[in-house]
XYZ file of C-alpha atoms in Angstrom:
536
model
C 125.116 -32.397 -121.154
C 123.158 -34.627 -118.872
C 124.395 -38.358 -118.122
C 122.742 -41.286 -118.545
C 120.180 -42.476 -115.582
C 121.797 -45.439 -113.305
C 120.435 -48.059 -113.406
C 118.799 -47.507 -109.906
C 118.497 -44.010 -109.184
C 117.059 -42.463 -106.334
C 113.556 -43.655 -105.226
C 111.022 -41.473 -103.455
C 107.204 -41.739 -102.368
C 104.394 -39.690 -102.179
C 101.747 -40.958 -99.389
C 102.028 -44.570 -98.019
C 104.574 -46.727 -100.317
C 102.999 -49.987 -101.769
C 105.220 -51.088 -104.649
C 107.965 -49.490 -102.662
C 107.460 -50.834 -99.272
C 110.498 -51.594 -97.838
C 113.110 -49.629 -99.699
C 113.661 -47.720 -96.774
C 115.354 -50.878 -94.815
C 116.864 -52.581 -97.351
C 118.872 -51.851 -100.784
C 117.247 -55.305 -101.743
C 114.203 -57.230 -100.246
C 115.594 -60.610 -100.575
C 112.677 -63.621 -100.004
C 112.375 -63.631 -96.043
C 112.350 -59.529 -95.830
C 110.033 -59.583 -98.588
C 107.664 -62.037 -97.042
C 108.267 -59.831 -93.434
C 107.714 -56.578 -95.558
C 104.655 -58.021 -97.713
C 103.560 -60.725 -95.921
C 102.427 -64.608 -97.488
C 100.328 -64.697 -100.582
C 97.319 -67.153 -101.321
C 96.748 -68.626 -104.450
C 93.865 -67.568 -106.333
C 91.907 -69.221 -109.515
C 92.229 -68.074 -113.155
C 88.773 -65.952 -112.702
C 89.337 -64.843 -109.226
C 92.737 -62.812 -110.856
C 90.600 -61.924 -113.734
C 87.912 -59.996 -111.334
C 90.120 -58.613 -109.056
C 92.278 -57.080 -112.220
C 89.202 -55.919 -113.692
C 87.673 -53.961 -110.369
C 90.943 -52.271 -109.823
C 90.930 -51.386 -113.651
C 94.783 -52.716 -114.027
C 96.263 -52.251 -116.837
C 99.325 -52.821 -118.751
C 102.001 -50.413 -117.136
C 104.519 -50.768 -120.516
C 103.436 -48.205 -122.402
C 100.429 -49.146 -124.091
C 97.590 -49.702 -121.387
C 96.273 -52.917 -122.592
C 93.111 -54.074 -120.291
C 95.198 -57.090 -117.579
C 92.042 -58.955 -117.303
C 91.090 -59.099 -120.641
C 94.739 -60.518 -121.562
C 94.225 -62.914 -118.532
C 90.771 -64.781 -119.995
C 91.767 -64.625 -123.429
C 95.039 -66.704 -122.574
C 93.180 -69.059 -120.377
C 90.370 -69.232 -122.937
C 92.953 -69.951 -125.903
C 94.706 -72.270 -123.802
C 91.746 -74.693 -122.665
C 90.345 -74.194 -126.303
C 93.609 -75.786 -128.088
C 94.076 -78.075 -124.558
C 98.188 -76.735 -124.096
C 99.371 -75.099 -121.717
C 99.776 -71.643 -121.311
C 103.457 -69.362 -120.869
C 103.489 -66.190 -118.470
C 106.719 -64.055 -119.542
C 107.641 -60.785 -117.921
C 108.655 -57.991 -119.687
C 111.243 -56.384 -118.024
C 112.591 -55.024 -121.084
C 113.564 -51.601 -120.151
C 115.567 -49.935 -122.777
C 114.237 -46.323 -123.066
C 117.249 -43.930 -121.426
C 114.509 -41.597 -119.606
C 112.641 -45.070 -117.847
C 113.978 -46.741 -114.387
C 110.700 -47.265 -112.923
C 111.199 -51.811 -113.904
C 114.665 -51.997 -113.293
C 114.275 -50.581 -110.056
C 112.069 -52.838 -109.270
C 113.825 -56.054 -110.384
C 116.644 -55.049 -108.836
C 115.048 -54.042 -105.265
C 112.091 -55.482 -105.474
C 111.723 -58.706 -107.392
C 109.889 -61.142 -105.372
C 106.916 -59.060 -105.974
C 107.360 -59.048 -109.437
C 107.220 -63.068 -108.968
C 104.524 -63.147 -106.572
C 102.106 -61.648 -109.246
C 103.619 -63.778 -112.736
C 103.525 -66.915 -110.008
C 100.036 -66.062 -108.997
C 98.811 -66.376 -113.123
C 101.301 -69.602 -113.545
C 99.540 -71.616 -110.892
C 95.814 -70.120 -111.853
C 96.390 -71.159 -115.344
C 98.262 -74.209 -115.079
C 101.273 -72.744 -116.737
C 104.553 -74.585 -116.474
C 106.899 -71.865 -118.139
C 107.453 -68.874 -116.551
C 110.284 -66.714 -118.868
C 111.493 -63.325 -117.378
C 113.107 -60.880 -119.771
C 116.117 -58.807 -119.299
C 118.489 -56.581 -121.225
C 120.788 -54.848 -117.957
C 123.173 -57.008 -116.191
C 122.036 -55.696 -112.746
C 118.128 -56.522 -113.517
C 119.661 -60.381 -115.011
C 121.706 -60.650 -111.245
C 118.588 -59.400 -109.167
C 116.209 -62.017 -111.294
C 118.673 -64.998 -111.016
C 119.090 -64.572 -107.539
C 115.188 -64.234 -106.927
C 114.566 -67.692 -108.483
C 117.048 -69.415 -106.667
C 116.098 -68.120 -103.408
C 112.657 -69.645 -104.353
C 113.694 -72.988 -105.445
C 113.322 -72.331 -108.719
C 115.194 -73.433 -111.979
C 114.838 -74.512 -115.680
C 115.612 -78.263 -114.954
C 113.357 -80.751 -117.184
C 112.067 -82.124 -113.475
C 110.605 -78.840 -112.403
C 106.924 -78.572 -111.921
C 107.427 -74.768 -113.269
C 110.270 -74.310 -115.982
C 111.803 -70.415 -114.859
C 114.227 -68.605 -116.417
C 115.615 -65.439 -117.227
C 116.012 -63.927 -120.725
C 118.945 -61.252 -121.357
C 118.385 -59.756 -124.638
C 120.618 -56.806 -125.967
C 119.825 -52.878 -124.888
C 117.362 -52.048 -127.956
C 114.447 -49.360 -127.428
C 112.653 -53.232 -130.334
C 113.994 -55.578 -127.725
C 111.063 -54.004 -125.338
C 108.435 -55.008 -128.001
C 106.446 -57.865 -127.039
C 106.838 -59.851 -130.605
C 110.675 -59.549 -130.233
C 110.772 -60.355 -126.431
C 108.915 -63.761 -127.300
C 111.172 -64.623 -130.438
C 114.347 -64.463 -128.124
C 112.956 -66.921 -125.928
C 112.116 -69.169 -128.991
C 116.090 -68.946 -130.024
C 115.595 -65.966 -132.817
C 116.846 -62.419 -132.467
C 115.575 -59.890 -130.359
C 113.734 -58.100 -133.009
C 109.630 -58.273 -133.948
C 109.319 -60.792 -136.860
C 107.548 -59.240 -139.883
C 103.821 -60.124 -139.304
C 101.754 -59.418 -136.151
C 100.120 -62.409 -133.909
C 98.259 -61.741 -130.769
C 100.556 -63.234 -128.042
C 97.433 -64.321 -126.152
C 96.857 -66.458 -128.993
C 100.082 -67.809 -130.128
C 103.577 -66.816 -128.437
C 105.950 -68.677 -126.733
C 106.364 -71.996 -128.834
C 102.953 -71.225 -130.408
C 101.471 -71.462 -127.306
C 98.869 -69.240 -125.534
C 101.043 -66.374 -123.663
C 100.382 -63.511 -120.987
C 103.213 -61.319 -121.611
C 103.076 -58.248 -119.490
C 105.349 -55.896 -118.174
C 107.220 -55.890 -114.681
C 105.292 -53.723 -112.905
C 101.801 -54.918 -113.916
C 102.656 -57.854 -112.451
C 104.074 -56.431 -109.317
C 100.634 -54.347 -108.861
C 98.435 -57.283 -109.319
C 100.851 -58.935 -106.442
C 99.711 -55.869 -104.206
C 95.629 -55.891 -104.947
C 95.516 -59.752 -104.324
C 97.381 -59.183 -100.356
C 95.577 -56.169 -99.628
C 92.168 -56.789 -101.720
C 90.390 -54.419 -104.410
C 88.267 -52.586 -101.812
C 91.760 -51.529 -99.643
C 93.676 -50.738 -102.989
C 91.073 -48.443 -104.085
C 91.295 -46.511 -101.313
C 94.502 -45.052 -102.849
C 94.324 -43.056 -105.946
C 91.648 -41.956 -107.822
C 88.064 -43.955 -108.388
C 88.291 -44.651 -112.049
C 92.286 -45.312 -111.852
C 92.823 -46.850 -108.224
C 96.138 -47.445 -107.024
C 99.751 -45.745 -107.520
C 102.037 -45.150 -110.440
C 106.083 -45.927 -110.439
C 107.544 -42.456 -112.739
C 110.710 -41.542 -113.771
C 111.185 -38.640 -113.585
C 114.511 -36.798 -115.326
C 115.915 -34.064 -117.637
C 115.716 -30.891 -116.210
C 115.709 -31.841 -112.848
C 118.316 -31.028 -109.865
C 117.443 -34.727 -108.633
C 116.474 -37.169 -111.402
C 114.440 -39.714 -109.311
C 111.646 -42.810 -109.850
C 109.022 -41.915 -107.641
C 106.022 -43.859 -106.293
C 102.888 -41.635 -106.415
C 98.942 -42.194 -105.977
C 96.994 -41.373 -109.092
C 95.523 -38.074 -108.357
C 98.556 -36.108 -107.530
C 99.262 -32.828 -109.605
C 102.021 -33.420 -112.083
C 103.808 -29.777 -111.036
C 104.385 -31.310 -107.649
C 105.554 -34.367 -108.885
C 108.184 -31.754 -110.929
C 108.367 -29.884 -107.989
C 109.897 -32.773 -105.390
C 112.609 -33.566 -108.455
C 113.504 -29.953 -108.535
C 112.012 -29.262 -112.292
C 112.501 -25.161 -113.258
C 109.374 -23.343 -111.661
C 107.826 -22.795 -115.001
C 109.482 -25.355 -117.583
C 109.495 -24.741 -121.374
C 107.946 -28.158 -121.945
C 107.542 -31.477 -120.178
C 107.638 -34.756 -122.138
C 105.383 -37.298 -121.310
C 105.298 -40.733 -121.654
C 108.962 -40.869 -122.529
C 110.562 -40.760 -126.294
C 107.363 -42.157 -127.730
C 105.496 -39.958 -125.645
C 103.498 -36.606 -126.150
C 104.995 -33.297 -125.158
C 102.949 -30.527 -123.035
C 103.792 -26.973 -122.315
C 103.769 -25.445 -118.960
C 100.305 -23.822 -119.183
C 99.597 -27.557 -119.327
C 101.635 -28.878 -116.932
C 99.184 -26.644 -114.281
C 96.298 -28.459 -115.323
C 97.772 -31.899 -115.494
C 97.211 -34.705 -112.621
C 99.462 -37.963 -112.721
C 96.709 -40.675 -114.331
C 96.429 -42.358 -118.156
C 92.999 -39.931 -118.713
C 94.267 -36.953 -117.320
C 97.542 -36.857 -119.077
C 95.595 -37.835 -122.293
C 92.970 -34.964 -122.123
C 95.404 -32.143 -121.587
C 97.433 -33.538 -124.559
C 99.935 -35.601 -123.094
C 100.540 -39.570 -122.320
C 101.576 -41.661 -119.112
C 103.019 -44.086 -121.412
C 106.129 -45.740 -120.038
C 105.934 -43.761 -116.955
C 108.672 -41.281 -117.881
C 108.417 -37.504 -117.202
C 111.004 -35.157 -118.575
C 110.862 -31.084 -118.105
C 113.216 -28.714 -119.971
C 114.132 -25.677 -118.963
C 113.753 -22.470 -120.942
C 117.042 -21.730 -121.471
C 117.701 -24.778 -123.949
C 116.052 -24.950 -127.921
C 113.492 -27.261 -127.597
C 113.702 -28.955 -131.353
C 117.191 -29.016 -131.039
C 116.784 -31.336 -128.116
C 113.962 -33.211 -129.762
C 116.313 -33.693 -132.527
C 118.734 -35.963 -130.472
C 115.932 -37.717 -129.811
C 114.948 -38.023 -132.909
C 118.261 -39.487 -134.184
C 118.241 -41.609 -131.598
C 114.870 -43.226 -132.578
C 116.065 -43.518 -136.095
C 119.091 -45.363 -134.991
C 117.154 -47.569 -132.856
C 115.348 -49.183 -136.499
C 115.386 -52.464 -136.577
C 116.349 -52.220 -140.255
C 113.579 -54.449 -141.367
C 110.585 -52.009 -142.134
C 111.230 -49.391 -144.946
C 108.694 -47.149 -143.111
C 110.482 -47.094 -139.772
C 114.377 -47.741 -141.705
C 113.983 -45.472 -144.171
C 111.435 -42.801 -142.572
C 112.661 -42.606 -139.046
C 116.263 -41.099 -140.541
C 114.404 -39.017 -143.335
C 112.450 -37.586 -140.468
C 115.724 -36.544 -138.118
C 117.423 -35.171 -141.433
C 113.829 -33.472 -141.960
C 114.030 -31.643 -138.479
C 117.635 -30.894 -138.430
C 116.777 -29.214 -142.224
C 114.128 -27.006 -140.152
C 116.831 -26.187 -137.361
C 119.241 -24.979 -140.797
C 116.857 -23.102 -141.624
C 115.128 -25.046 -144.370
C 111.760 -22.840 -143.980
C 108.789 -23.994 -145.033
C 109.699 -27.116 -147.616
C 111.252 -28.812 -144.525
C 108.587 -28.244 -141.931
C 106.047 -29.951 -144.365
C 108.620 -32.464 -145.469
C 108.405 -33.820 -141.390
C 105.022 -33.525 -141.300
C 104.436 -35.539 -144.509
C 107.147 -38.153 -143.506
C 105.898 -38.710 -139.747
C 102.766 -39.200 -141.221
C 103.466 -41.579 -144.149
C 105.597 -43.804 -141.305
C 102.555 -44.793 -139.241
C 100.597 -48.008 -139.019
C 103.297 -49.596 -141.912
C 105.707 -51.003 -139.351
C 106.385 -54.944 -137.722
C 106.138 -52.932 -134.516
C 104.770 -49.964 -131.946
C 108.554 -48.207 -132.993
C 107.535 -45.865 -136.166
C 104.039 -45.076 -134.580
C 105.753 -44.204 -131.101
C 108.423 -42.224 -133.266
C 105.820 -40.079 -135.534
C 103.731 -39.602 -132.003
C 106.874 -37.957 -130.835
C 107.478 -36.066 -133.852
C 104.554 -34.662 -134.656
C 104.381 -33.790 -131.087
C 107.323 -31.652 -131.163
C 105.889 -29.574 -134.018
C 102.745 -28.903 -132.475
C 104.197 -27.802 -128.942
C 106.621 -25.686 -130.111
C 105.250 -23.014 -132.404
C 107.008 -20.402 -131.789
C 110.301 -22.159 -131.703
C 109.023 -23.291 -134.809
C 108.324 -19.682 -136.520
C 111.767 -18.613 -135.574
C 113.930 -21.413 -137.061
C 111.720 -22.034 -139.719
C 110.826 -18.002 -140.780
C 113.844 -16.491 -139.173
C 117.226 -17.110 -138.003
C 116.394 -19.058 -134.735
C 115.684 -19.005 -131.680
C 119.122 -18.410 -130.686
C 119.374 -20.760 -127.895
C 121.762 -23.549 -127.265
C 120.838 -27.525 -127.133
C 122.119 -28.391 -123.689
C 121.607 -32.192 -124.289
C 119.370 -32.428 -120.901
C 117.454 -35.338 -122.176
C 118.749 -38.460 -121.068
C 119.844 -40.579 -124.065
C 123.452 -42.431 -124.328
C 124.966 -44.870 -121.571
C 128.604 -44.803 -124.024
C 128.650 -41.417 -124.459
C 128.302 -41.546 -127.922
C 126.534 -38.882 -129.664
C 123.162 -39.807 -131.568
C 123.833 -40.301 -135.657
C 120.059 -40.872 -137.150
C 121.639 -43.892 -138.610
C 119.855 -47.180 -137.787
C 122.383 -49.411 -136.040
C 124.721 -46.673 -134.457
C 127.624 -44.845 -134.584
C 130.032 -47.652 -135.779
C 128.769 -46.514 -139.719
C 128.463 -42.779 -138.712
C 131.036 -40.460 -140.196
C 132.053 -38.034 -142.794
C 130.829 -40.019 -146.036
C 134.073 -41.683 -148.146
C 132.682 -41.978 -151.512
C 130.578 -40.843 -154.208
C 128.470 -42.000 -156.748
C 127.390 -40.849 -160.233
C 125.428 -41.874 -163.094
C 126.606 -42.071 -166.348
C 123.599 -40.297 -168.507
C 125.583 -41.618 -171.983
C 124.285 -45.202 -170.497
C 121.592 -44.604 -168.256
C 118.410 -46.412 -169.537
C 116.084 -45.649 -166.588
C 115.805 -49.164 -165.047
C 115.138 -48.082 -161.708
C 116.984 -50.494 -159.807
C 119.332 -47.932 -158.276
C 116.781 -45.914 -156.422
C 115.103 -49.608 -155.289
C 118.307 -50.675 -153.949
C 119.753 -47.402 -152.672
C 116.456 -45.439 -152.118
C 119.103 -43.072 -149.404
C 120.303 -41.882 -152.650
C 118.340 -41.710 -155.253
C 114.783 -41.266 -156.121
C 112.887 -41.341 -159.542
C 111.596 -38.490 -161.266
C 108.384 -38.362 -163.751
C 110.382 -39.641 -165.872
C 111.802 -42.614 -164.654
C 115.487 -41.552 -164.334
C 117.260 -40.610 -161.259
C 116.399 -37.178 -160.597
C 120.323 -36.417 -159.132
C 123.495 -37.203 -161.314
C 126.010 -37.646 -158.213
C 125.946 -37.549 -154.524
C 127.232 -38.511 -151.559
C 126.825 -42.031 -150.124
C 125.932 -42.035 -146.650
C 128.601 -44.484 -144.581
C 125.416 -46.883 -143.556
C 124.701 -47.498 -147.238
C 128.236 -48.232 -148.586
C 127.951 -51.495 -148.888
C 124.504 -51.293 -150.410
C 125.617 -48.635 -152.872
C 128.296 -51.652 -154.317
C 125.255 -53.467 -155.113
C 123.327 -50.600 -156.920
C 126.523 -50.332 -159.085
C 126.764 -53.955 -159.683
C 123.395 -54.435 -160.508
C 122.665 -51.500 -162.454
C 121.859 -53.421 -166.173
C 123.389 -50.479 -168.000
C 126.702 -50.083 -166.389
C 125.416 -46.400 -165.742
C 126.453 -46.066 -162.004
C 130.081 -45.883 -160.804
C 131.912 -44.726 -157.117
C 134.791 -43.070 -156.915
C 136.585 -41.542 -153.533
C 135.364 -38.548 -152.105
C 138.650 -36.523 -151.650
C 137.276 -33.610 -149.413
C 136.341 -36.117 -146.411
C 138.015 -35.903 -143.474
C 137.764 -39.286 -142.621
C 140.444 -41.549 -144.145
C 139.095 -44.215 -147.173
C 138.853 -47.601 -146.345
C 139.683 -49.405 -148.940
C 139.329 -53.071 -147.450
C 135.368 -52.053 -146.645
C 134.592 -50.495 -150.008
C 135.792 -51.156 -153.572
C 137.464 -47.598 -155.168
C 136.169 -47.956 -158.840
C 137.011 -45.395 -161.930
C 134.678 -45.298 -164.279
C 136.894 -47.477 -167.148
C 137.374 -49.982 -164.490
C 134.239 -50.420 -163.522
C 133.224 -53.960 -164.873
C 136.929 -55.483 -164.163
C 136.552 -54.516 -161.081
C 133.279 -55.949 -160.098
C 134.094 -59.134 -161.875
C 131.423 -58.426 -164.400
């Protein structure tokens, strides 16, 4: 099974290194071997940034390639519009298992990152500069940065900089939950969606944009738009920072002009000659097969027009000698566990989907292959955040790449192979449950519940309280008279038995699992006992 990434894994280049300059003198560029690597920096004005982002076409290198200068005016506009000042926040927010590319950076690299989040403080008159974490190396790197340049969060500081350590959370990356940390909430998006740009940080006009956005706009504004174009291709000038694992005899973020074929991008990490399938983008990316992968060049339209996605920057081949929906699968779980448990789209349908594709590796057939397809679909554009969408892109994905995979699990008995675990996923070593929230409610499930149909009076509460258990049929009733509770849903499962207006629903202890009953967690109820019990 293949281990988790370091935080800073091995770093290579392709043709002259920009965002990488350096790295072959130093571990770190502190501030006087960045300035001797990279030289001074001039201020520029709000619209001097804005052109200069707009001729090099820069855009957001996060994942979802949002236009840099049209987040630049629209912040200054909002700002001068309301007359407050505006907030610059990097997002260095890297929580995916398969992406490096940022927290390399921070960590060997982060006076860049500052040069170009400084650059839009002073053009904008911005007097907050927040930089957020979630790895204790990348929080270390940071601190050290701002001190070196003088900088602090003291109340007499003409610009107010700090770093933000949020939790390791693929949500924590989303810009609404990034900018609720910093205003004292959790690290998770808040249920309705405001542009940043117009409201973030405090309510106050915000350019949030990912570390290495703002480390290329530092590069164009030393070496100017007409130099910077000279790398790369026309439309998309410049390099790309990838990560690049999986598969590979040398996982590896790599520096490369856009341009360069993708299969020699594989080739320098030591990807199998002819892969089964590479995933692009990363775990809310787009997967490609390896007729693909010939055709493919590293750049946004490339990737997109053969089927696949830059995304976060994350490339990931596997080999042929693995199942490919088995690995997907992990994945899969994973995503479901990574819910933030407030969207019953994304809580609810992420998990349904996982237990949908491991149903298709059991050899469901049919019923479970359109049970996915209907899920993934019914989980998009419903969520607080980019995490269902990402997570249906990925899934539907999967089915489409993988037909004959497909055929044989779901029409025969397989495809025989093993799941070899190459993709990237835990840094505990735990394996992946498809439970939002982890492994600590994973397990064989403890108890069981039933419904009493002497008293059952087809309220309907039970399936809105435990909707993991029970569903409604035609008729109103519960369309199952026992089941398992999942461990993730005890608690809730109390409720649906205390609530239930008919005293139809009871739990007892499931005697065939493995895992020893825990009394203290979960109440034990026979059926006469039932309203004693609950203090009914």
């Amino acid at each position: 099974m293949n281990e988790a990434l370091p935080d800073v894994p091995e770093v290579r280049v392709v043709g002259l290194p920009q965002l990488t300059s350096g790295f072959d003198l130093v571990e770190r560029l502190d501030l006087p071997m960045h300035l001797k690597v990279h030289g001074p920096l001039e201020p520029m004005g709000g619209e001097q940034l804005a052109q200069l982002s707009e001729r090099i076409n820069l855009k957001g290198r996060g994942g979802a390639g949002f236009p840099f200068h049209k987040k630049l005016r629209s912040v200054a506009e909002a700002a001068i519009k309301r007359g407050v000042r505006p907030v610059v926040v990097v997002n260095g927010s890297e929580d995916e298992p398969a992406c490096r590319k940022d927290t390399v950076l921070i960590n060997r690299a982060p006076h860049l990152i500052l040069d170009g989040a400084l650059l839009c403080a002073e053009a904008m008159g911005a007097r907050t500069l927040v930089i957020g974490v979630t790895r204790e190396s990348t929080q270390r790197s940071m601190e050290a940065a701002l001190a070196e340049r003088g900088l602090s969060n003291g109340r007499r500081s003409a610009l107010r900089a700090r770093v933000q350590r949020n939790p390791v959370r693929m949500v924590t990356g989303a810009a609404a939950s990034l900018i609720r940390s910093i205003d004292g909430g959790p690290a998770i998006p808040p249920g309705r969606k405001v542009s940043a740009s117009r409201s973030g940080v405090g309510g106050a006009p915000t350019l949030l944009s990912n570390a290495e956005t703002f480390a290329q706009l530092a590069i164009a504004a030393r070496i100017g738009p007409e130099r910077y174009g000279n790398t790369g291709l026309y439309d998309e000038p410049g390099t790309v920072l990838l990560t690049v694992s999986g598969a590979v005899a040398r996982p590896m973020v790599i520096e490369v002009p856009t341009g360069v074929p993708l299969r020699y991008v594989l080739q320098l990490a030591g990807a199998p000659p002819v892969p089964q399938g590479v995933l692009t983008g990363g775990y809310h990316g787009k997967w490609i097969d390896a007729a693909t992968v010939d055709e493919a060049i590293v750049s946004r339209t490339s990737l997109q027009q053969v089927g696949g996605s830059l995304g976060a920057g994350a490339i990931l081949p596997i080999g042929q000698n693995t199942c490919p929906l088995g690995e997907s699968l992990r994945v899969a779980q994973w995503l479901a566990e990574e819910s933030a448990g407030q969207c019953g789209p994304c809580y609810l349908g992420l998990p349904a989907a996982a237990r949908g594709l491991e149903d298709i590796l059991n050899g469901g057939g049919p019923a479970a292959l359109e049970a996915v397809k209907q899920v993934a679909k019914n989980v998009k554009r419903r969520g607080a955040c980019s995490h269902p969408d990402g997570s249906a892109m990925f899934l539907e994905s999967t089915v489409k790449a993988f037909t004959d995979d497909l055929a044989a699990h779901v029409l025969g008995n397989g495809c025989g192979r093993p799941v070899e675990g190459v993709l990237p996923l835990f840094e505990t070593g735990r394996a992946p449950t498809g439970v939002p929230g982890g492994g600590e409610e994973n397990g064989p499930s403890r108890q069981k519940i039933f419904v009493d149909w002497t008293l059952c009076r087809g309220h309907g509460l039970c399936a809105d309280i435990l909707p993991e258990v029970f569903q409604l049929g035609a008729d109103g009733f519960p369309t199952v008279a026992q089941a398992e509770v999942p461990r993730f849903a005890e608690a809730k499962a109390v409720r649906a038995v205390r609530r239930c207006p008919a005293l139809a629903l009871r739990i007892e202890e499931d005697t065939r699992a493995q895992a020893p009953s825990s009394r203290g967690n979960l109440p034990v109820l026979s059926q006469g006992r039932g309203r004693r019990a609950l203090g009914r």
